[in-house]
Structure formats: structure tokens, C-alpha cells
Amino acid sequence: MSAHDEAFSGFVAARRPHLVRTAYALCGDWHRADDLVQTALLKLYAAWRRVESGSEEAYVRTILVRAHIDQARRPWWKRERFGDLPERPAPAEQVEERSELFDALQALPEMQRKVVVLRHWLQLSVAETARELRISEGTVKSHSSRGLAALRTCLESGDAFRA
Amino acid sequence: MDWHDALDLAIPHPPPTSAEPAALVAAGKKAVRRRRAVAAGGTALLVAAVIGLGSTYAPWRDRAAPPPPIATQSEAGEALGSYPTQPPLSDASPLRYDFDTNEVTLHDGWEEAGRIERKEIRRLLGHDYSQLFLAATNGEKTVYANFMNPTEIAYADAAGTNGKSLGEWAEDVAAHHVEPRWSVGGSIRVGDGWTITREIDNPLGYDLPWDSEAAVAEREGMEVWILFTGNRPKGGGSGEGYGVAYAAPGQTIEGYIAHRDKEIDRDLAASTGGYSASMSEAVEFGDGSELVPAEDGVEILEQVADPDLGEKFADGASRSAAARITVNGKEQVAIAREKDGLTLVYTVEVADGPRSEDRDTRSLEDVLAMVKARETDPETGGGLFP
């Protein structure tokens, strides 16, 4: 195995679970999350030599966020993959395990959700969030404020951590 | 409130996976090769690069529950024509767009009433969102159309858009996605602002544990057709997939469903089949390569020594065998291999097809052929027997 492949494999082994989780936070669907991460990692592989050491995760996250935006912008993005249905299960217990806060996060308008995930979960700065989402810093702040207000309402109205 | 901690608690972790990065490396190499081939003027299709990776990357594969079936990807099947997104010109379908020549054609008596081209689309909606938004009118009725690409074209009756201009409609289309959701046995749900106007229960006539569901959803004069298929086997490993298409003028959802039905059947016919495999203690080696029951309720119906499951399976094995068995009356195939003093036993269960008439009994040889096809796949490499 080449040094390139070895380094890439090490990154994938170490960071894929977190990347899948990030994608799931963005899209709320394990199937799509897996697809997004797979696509992003393939792009990373192709660009590995060009990506500055230590920036791999940021590179993938950017692809992830923008790929999700690109996909979601298409009103009829489709997932016709009947042939591999059985290998991508969504066990019922996963649905039951979702907390109300997570459901509330998924119920946010798309850009609010992305801002909340990037800014408040991944703890990117306002400027970094704006750059990743290709929106202004002011828009980040307004999405952040509205998104958190909606989540706060959810927390106040029930036990958001009930599994 | 510490939002980071609250969100970190709320966002689920993916189930653990033992998927090997090596398969991703292989797919990456393939993608790079194909990209180079295309750059060099080749005609290779980039889109195939990730096909076949599903089982390797599916993070649910290694859950503690019985592993989900592993489907073998379909081979290239007979090509079906694309679903007709641009019907012949008529008053119901008064405008067409040629993606090659950028030429717009209107039905007699209709004239163009508005147009948003790529530069403006890019400003409004982002890079490469679509080719063209167009409005056409005959003085009595106005139709909006969004020509994204030859297979994605949205139409709306302007009268149903609450007075939106073409530009406002364009922004609305981009901002409101139908985002359908469904679970086997349930009803289809759609995103905010969309309304289900018709739902068709099991239009594909599937038999349990499979199911299908279709719906027409409407938003502001625009219709989409949704078709879900899924299964929920008792042993776990449920899954759903779906297709969504814009309603083309003059076409019906029944036509769309019939088209998808053919596509799905074609894919299934070209597939070598799906199966689930889980580690088992149902059988063990007796003398030599003979398998014997190791649990109550297990009966061995037939068995073969040293099954051919590829070089990786055979390499270094001191003994191996496969058997058709019943476990409490349920038929399965057991595969066992001893290597370096360690015996691994899997029971394999073939996934049911969607229709009961297609669920032929598989022989031991058939099942072993399916397992071999997966285990020797150069791209995904199986992985049951390291």
C-alpha cells in the first residue's frame, strides 16, 4: 500500500464515524448520511495530495455541507437504489432512539439547521460557518438566533432528552 | 445553556462498523482512473464509481442485531428508455426545450411570457441549479416550467402559484423540497408546504415482508409523483428506497409507476441476489470436514466439504464445509472454515424477493454461488472470512 493510501486509510478509519454522525445531523437520514460521507471521502481521496496536512477533516466537512446543499437544492433529488435496499437498513430502534431535540433540529429550515450544527455543535466561528455555507456572517447570526430559539422552545415544552 | 453539550447528547452516534478503508481506497483509485480516462477523451462513466460499495460502508451492517441481508449489485441490464419528461406539444404541454440546441418550442397559440436564464439562475439559486425557467401563455392560461436537465423538468400552472411571478416561483421551487418519508406499512409524509393529494397502497403488488406505496404530492400548482419500495423482514435489516419524478403534463402516475416497475424488475433480474449472513454456533466440525449440529433444534439436510468460495476463503484453511440446515424448522445455509485453529461459522439466509411468486427455493449450490460472487468481488471483497 502506498504512503498516500496508508495515510488516507488511517484518516478514514479514525474519522469516518464522526463524519457520518455530522452528515446525519445535517440530513437526518442514515442512508443519505452514508452516501454523503462516501461521496466526500472519494473526493478527498482524489484530492489527497493537494489537501494540506491537518486540513483533511475541514476539507471533507466542506464537501459534506455543500454536497448536501447541492443535493437538497434539487427538488426531486432521488434515491432510486432498489438493488441495494437490503444492505442499507434503517432499524426501527434507531428512530425510537432519536431525542426530541434531534427531531427539533431536523424540523428546522435547512439553513438554520446547518448553521446550528456547524456553529453550535461543531463550534466553528461565525466567519468559518459563513465561509463553509457561502453565506454572510450576518445571515449566520440571524439563522443561529432563530434556530436556537426554535430549539429552546422545544426544550421548554418537553423533555428533550427523553429517548 | 451549553448548546454544544445538548446537541452532542442529542445527535446519535452511528453504529460501529468494521468496514475496511481498503474498499474506499479501491473505489477512490477507480474514480481517479475513470476521471483520467474521461479527461483523456474516453467515454467511461464516472457515475459507476461508487456503485457496489453499499454493503462495505453501510454503518448498520455490524449492529449487534442479526446483520442485514447483503444484496449483490445489479449488473448492467437491458436499457430502458428514460421516462418521458417532455411530452409532445399540446395545450396541456405547450412548451419544450432542447437541451442540446437551447431552442424553445411553443405549441400553436402559445407565446413566451417570461424567461430566467443561467446567469440569473446562478445569482438567484446558486451555481448550475438548472438550465432555464420559462413561462408560456395562451392568453387564458400560463404555465411555468423549470428545465433542470433532460430528466428533471418541473411544470406548474401559474394559476396555482398564489400569484407568484416566474422569479418568485423559481425561488419557491428551490426552497421547498418534497422530502418524502415512509416506513413499510405506513403512509407517505412530505415536507412543509407540500400536500398529498392521492396515495396508492402497494401499487407494485409486493408481498410481505415487502411493500410499496405511491403518492401524488402537490405544492403551488406543481405535482410530483413518489414511489416507495421497502421491506421489513422479521429478522431485522429493514430498508426503504424511493424515486420521485415531476408530474409531466398529460402523463399519469400510473404510467410512471409502470415504468419504475419495469426498471426495478430489470435490476432484480440482473442481480445475483441478496442474502444475510450472521455468525452462528448452530454447527461445528465433527470428524474431518463433516459438520454436525451444535445446538438443539438444528438439523443438517445436506453438506459439502471444501466449498469453492474463492481463494481468500480457501487460503490457509485447515478444513471447511457448507451445509443446508434447518434451525427450529427454518432453512438456512451454514458455512464453516477452520484456519489457524479458529473456526468461523456463518449462517446465510437468502433475502425474499418482493413478490412471492419469485421466491424460488435456492439450492445449496445456488446460495454458495451467491456468497462466492460477493466474497470474490474485486471492488468490495466480501469480508466474511478474513
Coordinates of C-alpha atoms in Angstrom, one line a residue:
Chain A
M1 CA 0.0 0.0 0.0
S2 CA 1.4 3.4 -0.9
A3 CA 2.0 6.1 1.7
H4 CA -0.9 8.0 0.2
D5 CA -3.2 5.1 0.6
E6 CA -2.0 4.4 4.0
A7 CA -2.5 7.9 5.2
F8 CA -5.9 8.1 3.6
S9 CA -6.9 4.8 5.2
G10 CA -5.8 6.0 8.6
F11 CA -7.9 9.1 8.2
V12 CA -10.9 7.1 7.1
A13 CA -10.6 4.6 10.0
A14 CA -10.2 7.4 12.5
R15 CA -12.7 10.0 11.3
R16 CA -15.5 8.2 9.3
P17 CA -17.8 7.6 12.3
H18 CA -17.7 11.3 13.2
L19 CA -18.2 12.3 9.6
V20 CA -21.2 10.0 9.3
R21 CA -22.6 11.5 12.5
T22 CA -22.1 15.0 11.2
A23 CA -23.8 14.1 7.9
Y24 CA -26.7 12.5 9.9
A25 CA -27.0 15.7 12.0
L26 CA -27.3 17.7 8.7
C27 CA -29.7 15.5 6.9
G28 CA -31.4 13.2 9.5
D29 CA -31.3 10.1 7.3
W30 CA -28.6 7.4 7.8
H31 CA -28.9 6.3 4.2
R32 CA -28.2 9.8 2.9
A33 CA -25.6 10.4 5.6
D34 CA -23.7 7.4 4.4
D35 CA -24.0 8.4 0.8
L36 CA -22.8 11.9 1.5
V37 CA -19.8 10.7 3.5
Q38 CA -18.9 8.1 0.9
T39 CA -19.0 10.8 -1.8
A40 CA -17.0 13.2 0.3
L41 CA -14.3 10.6 1.1
L42 CA -14.0 9.6 -2.6
K43 CA -13.4 13.3 -3.4
L44 CA -10.9 13.6 -0.6
Y45 CA -9.0 10.5 -1.9
A46 CA -8.7 12.2 -5.4
A47 CA -7.6 15.4 -3.8
W48 CA -5.4 13.9 -1.0
R49 CA -2.1 15.3 -2.3
R50 CA -3.5 18.8 -2.7
V51 CA -5.0 19.0 0.8
E52 CA -2.9 20.5 3.4
S53 CA -1.9 18.1 6.2
G54 CA -4.2 18.7 9.1
S55 CA -7.0 20.1 6.9
E56 CA -8.4 16.9 5.8
E57 CA -11.4 16.9 8.0
A58 CA -12.3 20.5 7.2
Y59 CA -12.0 19.6 3.5
V60 CA -14.4 16.7 3.9
R61 CA -16.8 18.7 6.1
T62 CA -16.9 21.4 3.4
I63 CA -17.7 18.8 0.7
L64 CA -20.2 17.3 3.0
V65 CA -22.1 20.5 3.7
R66 CA -22.0 21.7 0.1
A67 CA -22.9 18.3 -1.3
H68 CA -25.9 18.2 1.0
I69 CA -26.8 21.7 -0.1
D70 CA -26.4 20.8 -3.8
Q71 CA -28.4 17.7 -3.3
A72 CA -31.2 19.4 -1.3
R73 CA -31.4 22.2 -3.8
R74 CA -32.6 19.8 -6.4
P75 CA -36.3 19.5 -5.7
W76 CA -36.5 15.9 -6.9
W77 CA -33.2 14.6 -5.8
K78 CA -33.9 10.9 -6.0
R79 CA -32.7 7.8 -4.3
E80 CA -33.6 5.0 -6.6
R81 CA -31.4 2.3 -5.4
F82 CA -33.7 -0.6 -5.2
G83 CA -30.9 -3.0 -5.9
D84 CA -29.1 -2.4 -2.7
L85 CA -32.1 -1.8 -0.4
P86 CA -31.5 -4.7 1.9
E87 CA -28.0 -3.6 2.7
R88 CA -28.9 -0.2 4.0
P89 CA -31.3 -0.9 6.7
A90 CA -32.8 1.8 9.0
P91 CA -33.7 -0.3 12.0
A92 CA -36.8 0.8 13.8
E93 CA -34.9 1.2 17.0
Q94 CA -32.9 3.9 15.5
V95 CA -36.0 6.0 15.1
E96 CA -37.0 5.3 18.6
E97 CA -33.7 6.4 19.9
R98 CA -33.9 9.9 18.5
S99 CA -34.3 12.6 21.1
E100 CA -36.9 15.3 20.8
L101 CA -34.1 17.8 20.5
F102 CA -32.7 16.0 17.5
D103 CA -36.1 15.8 15.9
A104 CA -36.5 19.6 16.6
L105 CA -33.1 20.1 14.9
Q106 CA -34.3 18.2 11.9
A107 CA -37.5 20.2 11.8
L108 CA -35.5 23.5 11.4
P109 CA -35.4 25.0 8.0
E110 CA -32.4 23.7 6.2
M111 CA -30.0 26.6 6.5
Q112 CA -30.9 27.2 10.2
R113 CA -30.1 23.5 10.8
K114 CA -26.8 23.7 9.1
V115 CA -25.8 26.9 11.0
V116 CA -26.8 25.3 14.3
V117 CA -24.8 22.2 13.5
L118 CA -21.7 23.9 12.3
R119 CA -21.7 26.9 14.7
H120 CA -23.0 25.3 17.9
W121 CA -22.2 21.6 17.7
L122 CA -19.0 21.6 15.7
Q123 CA -18.2 25.0 17.3
L124 CA -17.0 26.8 14.2
S125 CA -16.7 30.5 14.4
V126 CA -19.2 32.8 12.7
A127 CA -16.7 33.6 10.0
E128 CA -15.9 29.9 9.4
T129 CA -19.6 29.0 9.3
A130 CA -20.3 31.7 6.8
R131 CA -17.4 30.6 4.6
E132 CA -18.5 26.9 4.7
L133 CA -22.1 27.7 3.9
R134 CA -21.2 30.5 1.5
I135 CA -23.5 33.0 3.2
S136 CA -22.8 36.3 5.0
E137 CA -21.8 36.5 8.7
G138 CA -25.0 38.5 9.3
T139 CA -27.1 35.7 7.8
V140 CA -25.2 33.2 10.0
K141 CA -26.2 35.2 13.1
S142 CA -29.8 35.5 12.1
H143 CA -30.1 31.8 11.3
S144 CA -28.3 31.0 14.5
S145 CA -30.6 33.1 16.6
R146 CA -33.8 31.8 15.0
G147 CA -32.6 28.2 15.1
L148 CA -31.7 28.3 18.7
A149 CA -34.9 30.0 19.6
A150 CA -36.9 27.2 18.0
L151 CA -34.8 24.6 19.8
R152 CA -35.2 26.4 23.1
T153 CA -38.9 26.3 22.6
C154 CA -38.7 22.6 22.1
L155 CA -36.6 22.1 25.3
E156 CA -39.0 24.2 27.3
S157 CA -42.1 22.4 26.0
G158 CA -41.0 18.9 26.9
D159 CA -38.3 16.6 28.0
A160 CA -36.0 16.9 25.0
F161 CA -33.7 14.2 26.2
R162 CA -36.2 11.5 26.5
A163 CA -35.1 8.7 24.4
Chain B
M1 CA -27.4 26.6 28.2
D2 CA -24.5 24.8 26.7
W3 CA -25.8 24.1 23.2
H4 CA -22.7 22.1 22.2
D5 CA -23.3 19.6 25.1
A6 CA -27.1 19.5 24.5
L7 CA -26.6 18.8 20.8
D8 CA -23.8 16.3 21.4
L9 CA -26.2 14.4 23.6
A10 CA -29.0 14.6 21.1
I11 CA -27.1 13.7 17.9
P12 CA -27.0 9.9 17.7
H13 CA -23.7 8.1 17.0
P14 CA -23.6 5.7 14.1
P15 CA -23.5 2.1 15.0
P16 CA -19.9 0.7 14.9
T17 CA -18.6 -0.6 11.6
S18 CA -15.7 -2.8 10.8
A19 CA -15.8 -1.7 7.2
E20 CA -12.3 -1.6 5.7
P21 CA -10.9 1.6 4.4
A22 CA -9.2 -0.5 1.7
A23 CA -12.5 -0.8 -0.2
L24 CA -12.8 3.0 -0.2
V25 CA -9.2 3.3 -1.4
A26 CA -10.0 0.8 -4.2
A27 CA -13.1 2.9 -5.2
G28 CA -11.0 6.1 -5.0
K29 CA -8.4 4.6 -7.3
K30 CA -11.1 3.6 -9.7
A31 CA -12.7 7.0 -9.6
V32 CA -9.4 8.6 -10.3
R33 CA -8.7 6.3 -13.2
R34 CA -12.1 7.0 -14.7
R35 CA -11.6 10.7 -14.3
R36 CA -8.3 10.5 -16.1
A37 CA -9.9 8.4 -18.8
V38 CA -12.7 10.9 -19.2
A39 CA -10.2 13.8 -19.2
A40 CA -8.3 12.0 -21.9
G41 CA -11.3 11.8 -24.1
G42 CA -12.6 8.4 -23.0
T43 CA -16.2 7.7 -22.6
A44 CA -16.1 6.0 -19.2
L45 CA -19.0 6.8 -16.9
L46 CA -18.0 8.4 -13.7
V47 CA -21.2 7.6 -12.1
A48 CA -20.4 4.0 -11.6
A49 CA -17.5 4.7 -9.3
V50 CA -19.4 4.2 -6.1
I51 CA -21.8 1.5 -7.1
G52 CA -21.2 -1.6 -5.2
L53 CA -19.8 0.0 -2.1
G54 CA -23.0 0.0 -0.1
S55 CA -22.5 -3.1 2.0
T56 CA -19.0 -2.2 2.7
Y57 CA -19.8 1.2 4.1
A58 CA -23.3 0.7 5.5
P59 CA -22.6 1.6 9.1
W60 CA -25.5 -0.6 10.2
R61 CA -24.0 -3.7 8.9
D62 CA -22.3 -4.7 12.1
R63 CA -25.1 -4.0 14.6
A64 CA -25.5 -6.5 17.4
A65 CA -28.8 -7.4 15.9
P66 CA -28.7 -10.0 13.1
P67 CA -26.9 -8.4 10.2
P68 CA -29.0 -7.1 7.3
P69 CA -29.1 -9.0 4.1
I70 CA -26.2 -8.3 1.8
A71 CA -27.5 -7.7 -1.7
T72 CA -25.4 -8.1 -4.7
Q73 CA -25.4 -5.1 -7.0
S74 CA -27.1 -5.5 -10.3
E75 CA -25.1 -5.9 -13.4
A76 CA -25.7 -3.7 -16.4
G77 CA -29.1 -4.7 -17.6
E78 CA -31.1 -4.1 -20.6
A79 CA -31.5 -0.3 -21.1
L80 CA -35.0 1.0 -20.6
G81 CA -35.9 4.3 -22.2
S82 CA -36.0 7.4 -19.9
Y83 CA -39.3 8.4 -18.5
P84 CA -40.8 11.0 -20.9
T85 CA -40.4 14.3 -19.2
Q86 CA -41.3 16.4 -22.3
P87 CA -44.5 15.1 -23.9
P88 CA -45.5 16.2 -27.4
L89 CA -46.7 19.7 -27.7
S90 CA -50.3 20.3 -26.8
D91 CA -52.4 22.8 -24.8
A92 CA -51.7 20.6 -21.8
S93 CA -47.9 20.6 -22.6
P94 CA -47.3 23.8 -24.5
L95 CA -43.6 24.2 -24.3
R96 CA -40.5 22.2 -25.0
Y97 CA -36.8 22.9 -24.5
D98 CA -34.0 21.3 -26.5
F99 CA -31.0 20.9 -24.1
D100 CA -28.6 20.4 -27.0
T101 CA -29.5 23.5 -29.1
N102 CA -31.1 25.6 -26.3
E103 CA -34.1 26.0 -28.5
V104 CA -37.5 26.6 -27.1
T105 CA -40.6 25.4 -29.0
L106 CA -44.1 26.5 -28.2
H107 CA -47.4 25.0 -29.1
D108 CA -49.6 26.9 -31.6
G109 CA -51.4 29.8 -30.0
W110 CA -48.9 30.0 -27.1
E111 CA -46.2 32.6 -26.6
E112 CA -43.3 33.0 -24.3
A113 CA -44.2 35.1 -21.2
G114 CA -41.0 35.1 -19.2
R115 CA -37.6 33.6 -19.1
I116 CA -34.8 33.3 -16.5
E117 CA -31.6 32.0 -17.9
R118 CA -28.5 30.5 -16.3
K119 CA -26.7 33.7 -15.3
E120 CA -29.7 34.9 -13.4
I121 CA -30.5 31.5 -12.1
R122 CA -26.9 31.3 -10.8
R123 CA -27.5 34.6 -9.0
L124 CA -30.8 33.6 -7.5
L125 CA -30.2 30.0 -6.7
G126 CA -26.6 29.1 -6.9
H127 CA -24.2 27.5 -9.4
D128 CA -25.7 25.2 -12.0
Y129 CA -29.1 24.9 -10.4
S130 CA -30.8 24.4 -13.7
Q131 CA -30.7 25.5 -17.3
L132 CA -33.8 27.5 -17.7
F133 CA -37.0 28.8 -16.1
L134 CA -39.7 29.6 -18.7
A135 CA -43.3 30.9 -18.7
A136 CA -45.6 30.4 -21.6
T137 CA -49.2 31.7 -22.1
N138 CA -52.1 31.4 -24.5
G139 CA -53.8 34.5 -23.0
E140 CA -56.1 32.4 -20.8
K141 CA -53.6 30.1 -19.1
T142 CA -50.0 30.5 -18.1
V143 CA -47.6 27.6 -17.5
Y144 CA -44.3 27.8 -15.7
A145 CA -41.5 25.2 -16.4
N146 CA -38.2 24.6 -14.8
F147 CA -35.8 22.8 -17.2
M148 CA -33.1 21.5 -15.0
N149 CA -31.8 18.7 -17.2
P150 CA -33.3 16.3 -19.7
T151 CA -34.7 14.1 -17.0
E152 CA -35.7 16.7 -14.4
I153 CA -38.3 19.2 -15.6
A154 CA -40.9 20.7 -13.3
Y155 CA -44.1 22.2 -14.6
A156 CA -46.7 24.4 -12.8
D157 CA -50.0 26.0 -13.6
A158 CA -49.3 29.7 -12.8
A159 CA -52.9 30.0 -11.5
G160 CA -52.0 27.6 -8.7
T161 CA -48.9 29.6 -7.5
N162 CA -50.8 32.2 -5.4
G163 CA -49.9 34.9 -7.9
K164 CA -46.2 34.3 -8.0
S165 CA -44.1 35.7 -10.8
L166 CA -41.8 33.4 -12.6
G167 CA -38.9 34.6 -10.5
E168 CA -40.8 34.1 -7.2
W169 CA -41.8 30.7 -8.3
A170 CA -38.2 29.8 -9.2
E171 CA -37.1 30.7 -5.7
D172 CA -40.0 28.9 -4.2
V173 CA -39.2 25.7 -6.1
A174 CA -35.6 25.8 -4.9
A175 CA -36.6 26.4 -1.3
H176 CA -39.3 23.8 -0.9
H177 CA -38.3 20.2 -1.4
V178 CA -40.8 17.5 -1.3
E179 CA -38.5 15.4 1.0
P180 CA -40.8 12.3 1.2
R181 CA -40.6 9.9 4.1
W182 CA -42.2 6.5 4.6
S183 CA -41.8 3.3 6.5
V184 CA -43.1 -0.1 5.5
G185 CA -46.8 -0.3 6.5
G186 CA -47.2 3.4 7.0
S187 CA -48.3 6.4 5.0
I188 CA -46.1 8.7 2.9
R189 CA -45.3 12.1 4.5
V190 CA -43.9 15.1 2.7
G191 CA -42.1 18.3 3.5
D192 CA -43.6 21.5 4.7
G193 CA -45.9 23.2 2.2
W194 CA -46.5 20.0 0.2
T195 CA -49.8 18.2 0.3
I196 CA -50.5 14.6 -0.5
T197 CA -53.5 14.7 -2.9
R198 CA -53.5 11.0 -3.7
E199 CA -52.0 7.9 -2.2
I200 CA -51.9 4.4 -3.8
D201 CA -51.4 1.5 -1.4
N202 CA -48.9 -1.2 -2.7
P203 CA -49.2 -0.3 -6.4
L204 CA -46.4 -2.8 -7.2
G205 CA -48.3 -5.7 -5.7
Y206 CA -45.5 -6.8 -3.4
D207 CA -45.9 -9.4 -0.8
L208 CA -44.8 -9.2 2.9
P209 CA -42.2 -8.5 4.1
W210 CA -42.0 -6.2 1.1
D211 CA -44.4 -3.3 0.5
S212 CA -44.7 -0.4 -1.9
E213 CA -46.6 2.9 -1.7
A214 CA -47.1 5.7 -4.1
A215 CA -48.4 9.2 -3.8
V216 CA -49.1 12.4 -5.7
A217 CA -47.9 15.5 -3.8
E218 CA -48.8 19.0 -4.8
R219 CA -47.4 22.4 -4.0
E220 CA -48.5 25.7 -5.6
G221 CA -49.6 24.3 -8.9
M222 CA -46.8 21.7 -9.2
E223 CA -47.2 18.0 -8.8
V224 CA -44.6 15.3 -8.1
W225 CA -45.0 11.5 -8.1
I226 CA -43.5 9.5 -5.3
L227 CA -42.9 5.8 -5.3
F228 CA -41.5 4.0 -2.3
T229 CA -40.5 0.4 -2.0
G230 CA -39.2 -1.3 1.1
N231 CA -39.1 -4.4 3.2
R232 CA -39.1 -5.3 6.8
P233 CA -38.0 -8.9 7.4
K234 CA -38.7 -10.3 10.8
G235 CA -35.1 -11.0 11.4
G236 CA -34.2 -7.3 11.0
G237 CA -32.5 -5.4 8.3
S238 CA -35.4 -3.3 7.0
G239 CA -34.9 -0.7 4.3
E240 CA -36.6 1.6 2.1
G241 CA -35.8 3.3 -1.2
Y242 CA -37.8 5.7 -3.4
G243 CA -38.0 7.6 -6.6
V244 CA -39.6 11.0 -7.2
A245 CA -40.5 12.5 -10.5
Y246 CA -42.1 15.7 -11.5
A247 CA -45.5 15.1 -13.0
A248 CA -45.2 15.6 -16.7
P249 CA -48.2 17.2 -18.4
G250 CA -50.5 14.7 -20.0
Q251 CA -48.9 11.8 -18.1
T252 CA -50.2 9.9 -15.2
I253 CA -48.7 8.5 -12.0
E254 CA -49.8 5.1 -13.2
G255 CA -47.5 5.4 -16.2
Y256 CA -44.6 6.5 -14.0
I257 CA -45.2 3.5 -11.7
A258 CA -45.3 1.1 -14.6
H259 CA -42.1 2.5 -15.9
R260 CA -40.4 2.2 -12.5
D261 CA -41.8 -1.3 -12.0
K262 CA -40.0 -2.4 -15.2
E263 CA -36.8 -0.7 -14.1
I264 CA -36.9 -2.4 -10.7
D265 CA -37.7 -5.8 -12.3
R266 CA -34.8 -5.4 -14.7
D267 CA -32.4 -4.6 -11.8
L268 CA -33.6 -7.6 -9.9
A269 CA -33.3 -9.9 -12.8
A270 CA -29.7 -8.7 -13.4
S271 CA -28.8 -9.1 -9.7
T272 CA -27.2 -12.3 -8.4
G273 CA -29.4 -12.0 -5.3
G274 CA -29.2 -10.8 -1.8
Y275 CA -28.6 -12.6 1.4
S276 CA -27.9 -12.0 5.1
A277 CA -25.1 -13.6 6.9
S278 CA -24.6 -13.8 10.7
M279 CA -22.1 -15.5 12.9
S280 CA -23.5 -18.7 14.3
E281 CA -22.9 -21.6 16.6
A282 CA -25.5 -23.8 15.0
V283 CA -23.0 -26.3 13.7
E284 CA -19.4 -27.3 14.4
F285 CA -16.9 -29.6 12.8
G286 CA -17.1 -33.3 13.7
D287 CA -14.6 -35.6 12.2
G288 CA -12.6 -34.2 9.4
S289 CA -14.6 -31.7 7.3
E290 CA -18.0 -33.0 8.4
L291 CA -20.4 -30.6 10.1
V292 CA -22.6 -31.7 13.0
P293 CA -25.3 -29.9 14.9
A294 CA -24.0 -27.9 17.8
E295 CA -27.4 -26.6 19.2
D296 CA -30.8 -28.1 19.9
G297 CA -33.3 -27.7 17.0
V298 CA -30.6 -27.9 14.3
E299 CA -30.9 -30.5 11.6
I300 CA -28.4 -30.9 8.7
L301 CA -30.1 -31.7 5.4
E302 CA -27.1 -31.9 3.1
Q303 CA -23.5 -30.8 3.2
V304 CA -20.4 -30.5 1.1
A305 CA -16.7 -30.4 2.1
D306 CA -14.3 -27.7 0.9
P307 CA -16.9 -25.4 -0.8
D308 CA -15.4 -23.2 -3.5
L309 CA -15.8 -19.7 -2.2
G310 CA -12.7 -18.2 -3.7
E311 CA -9.0 -18.1 -2.9
K312 CA -9.4 -15.9 0.1
F313 CA -11.7 -18.4 1.8
A314 CA -9.5 -21.4 1.0
D315 CA -6.1 -19.8 1.7
G316 CA -4.7 -21.3 4.9
A317 CA -7.9 -23.2 5.8
S318 CA -7.3 -26.5 7.6
R319 CA -10.9 -27.6 6.8
S320 CA -14.1 -26.1 5.6
A321 CA -17.6 -27.2 4.8
A322 CA -21.1 -25.9 3.9
A323 CA -24.4 -27.3 4.8
R324 CA -28.1 -26.8 4.2
I325 CA -29.6 -26.9 7.6
T326 CA -32.8 -26.1 9.4
V327 CA -32.8 -24.2 12.7
N328 CA -36.1 -24.8 14.5
G329 CA -37.6 -25.7 11.1
K330 CA -36.3 -22.6 9.3
E331 CA -34.0 -23.4 6.4
Q332 CA -30.6 -21.7 6.2
V333 CA -27.1 -22.4 4.8
A334 CA -24.2 -22.8 7.2
I335 CA -20.6 -22.1 6.1
A336 CA -17.7 -23.1 8.3
R337 CA -14.0 -22.6 8.0
E338 CA -11.2 -23.5 10.3
K339 CA -8.0 -21.5 10.0
D340 CA -5.1 -21.1 12.4
G341 CA -7.1 -23.1 15.0
L342 CA -10.0 -20.7 14.8
T343 CA -13.4 -21.8 13.4
L344 CA -15.7 -19.3 11.9
V345 CA -19.3 -20.4 11.2
Y346 CA -21.9 -18.2 9.4
T347 CA -25.5 -19.0 8.7
V348 CA -26.7 -17.5 5.5
E349 CA -30.3 -16.7 4.7
V350 CA -31.4 -15.6 1.2
A351 CA -33.4 -12.4 1.1
D352 CA -37.0 -12.8 0.0
G353 CA -37.8 -11.2 -3.4
P354 CA -40.6 -8.6 -3.4
R355 CA -43.2 -11.0 -4.9
S356 CA -44.0 -14.4 -3.5
E357 CA -44.1 -16.0 -7.0
D358 CA -40.4 -15.1 -7.4
R359 CA -39.3 -16.7 -4.2
D360 CA -37.9 -19.9 -5.5
T361 CA -36.2 -22.3 -3.2
R362 CA -32.5 -21.9 -3.5
S363 CA -30.3 -24.9 -3.6
L364 CA -27.1 -25.2 -1.5
E365 CA -25.1 -24.6 -4.7
D366 CA -27.1 -21.5 -5.6
V367 CA -26.5 -20.0 -2.2
L368 CA -22.8 -20.8 -2.3
A369 CA -22.6 -19.2 -5.7
M370 CA -24.1 -16.0 -4.3
V371 CA -21.7 -15.9 -1.4
K372 CA -18.7 -16.6 -3.7
A373 CA -19.8 -13.8 -6.0
R374 CA -19.7 -11.4 -3.1
E375 CA -16.6 -12.8 -1.4
T376 CA -14.6 -12.6 -4.6
D377 CA -15.9 -9.2 -5.8
P378 CA -12.7 -7.3 -6.6
E379 CA -14.2 -4.0 -5.5
T380 CA -15.9 -4.8 -2.3
G381 CA -14.2 -8.1 -1.4
G382 CA -16.9 -9.6 0.8
G383 CA -15.3 -9.9 4.2
L384 CA -17.0 -12.7 5.9
F385 CA -13.8 -14.8 6.1
P386 CA -10.7 -12.7 6.6

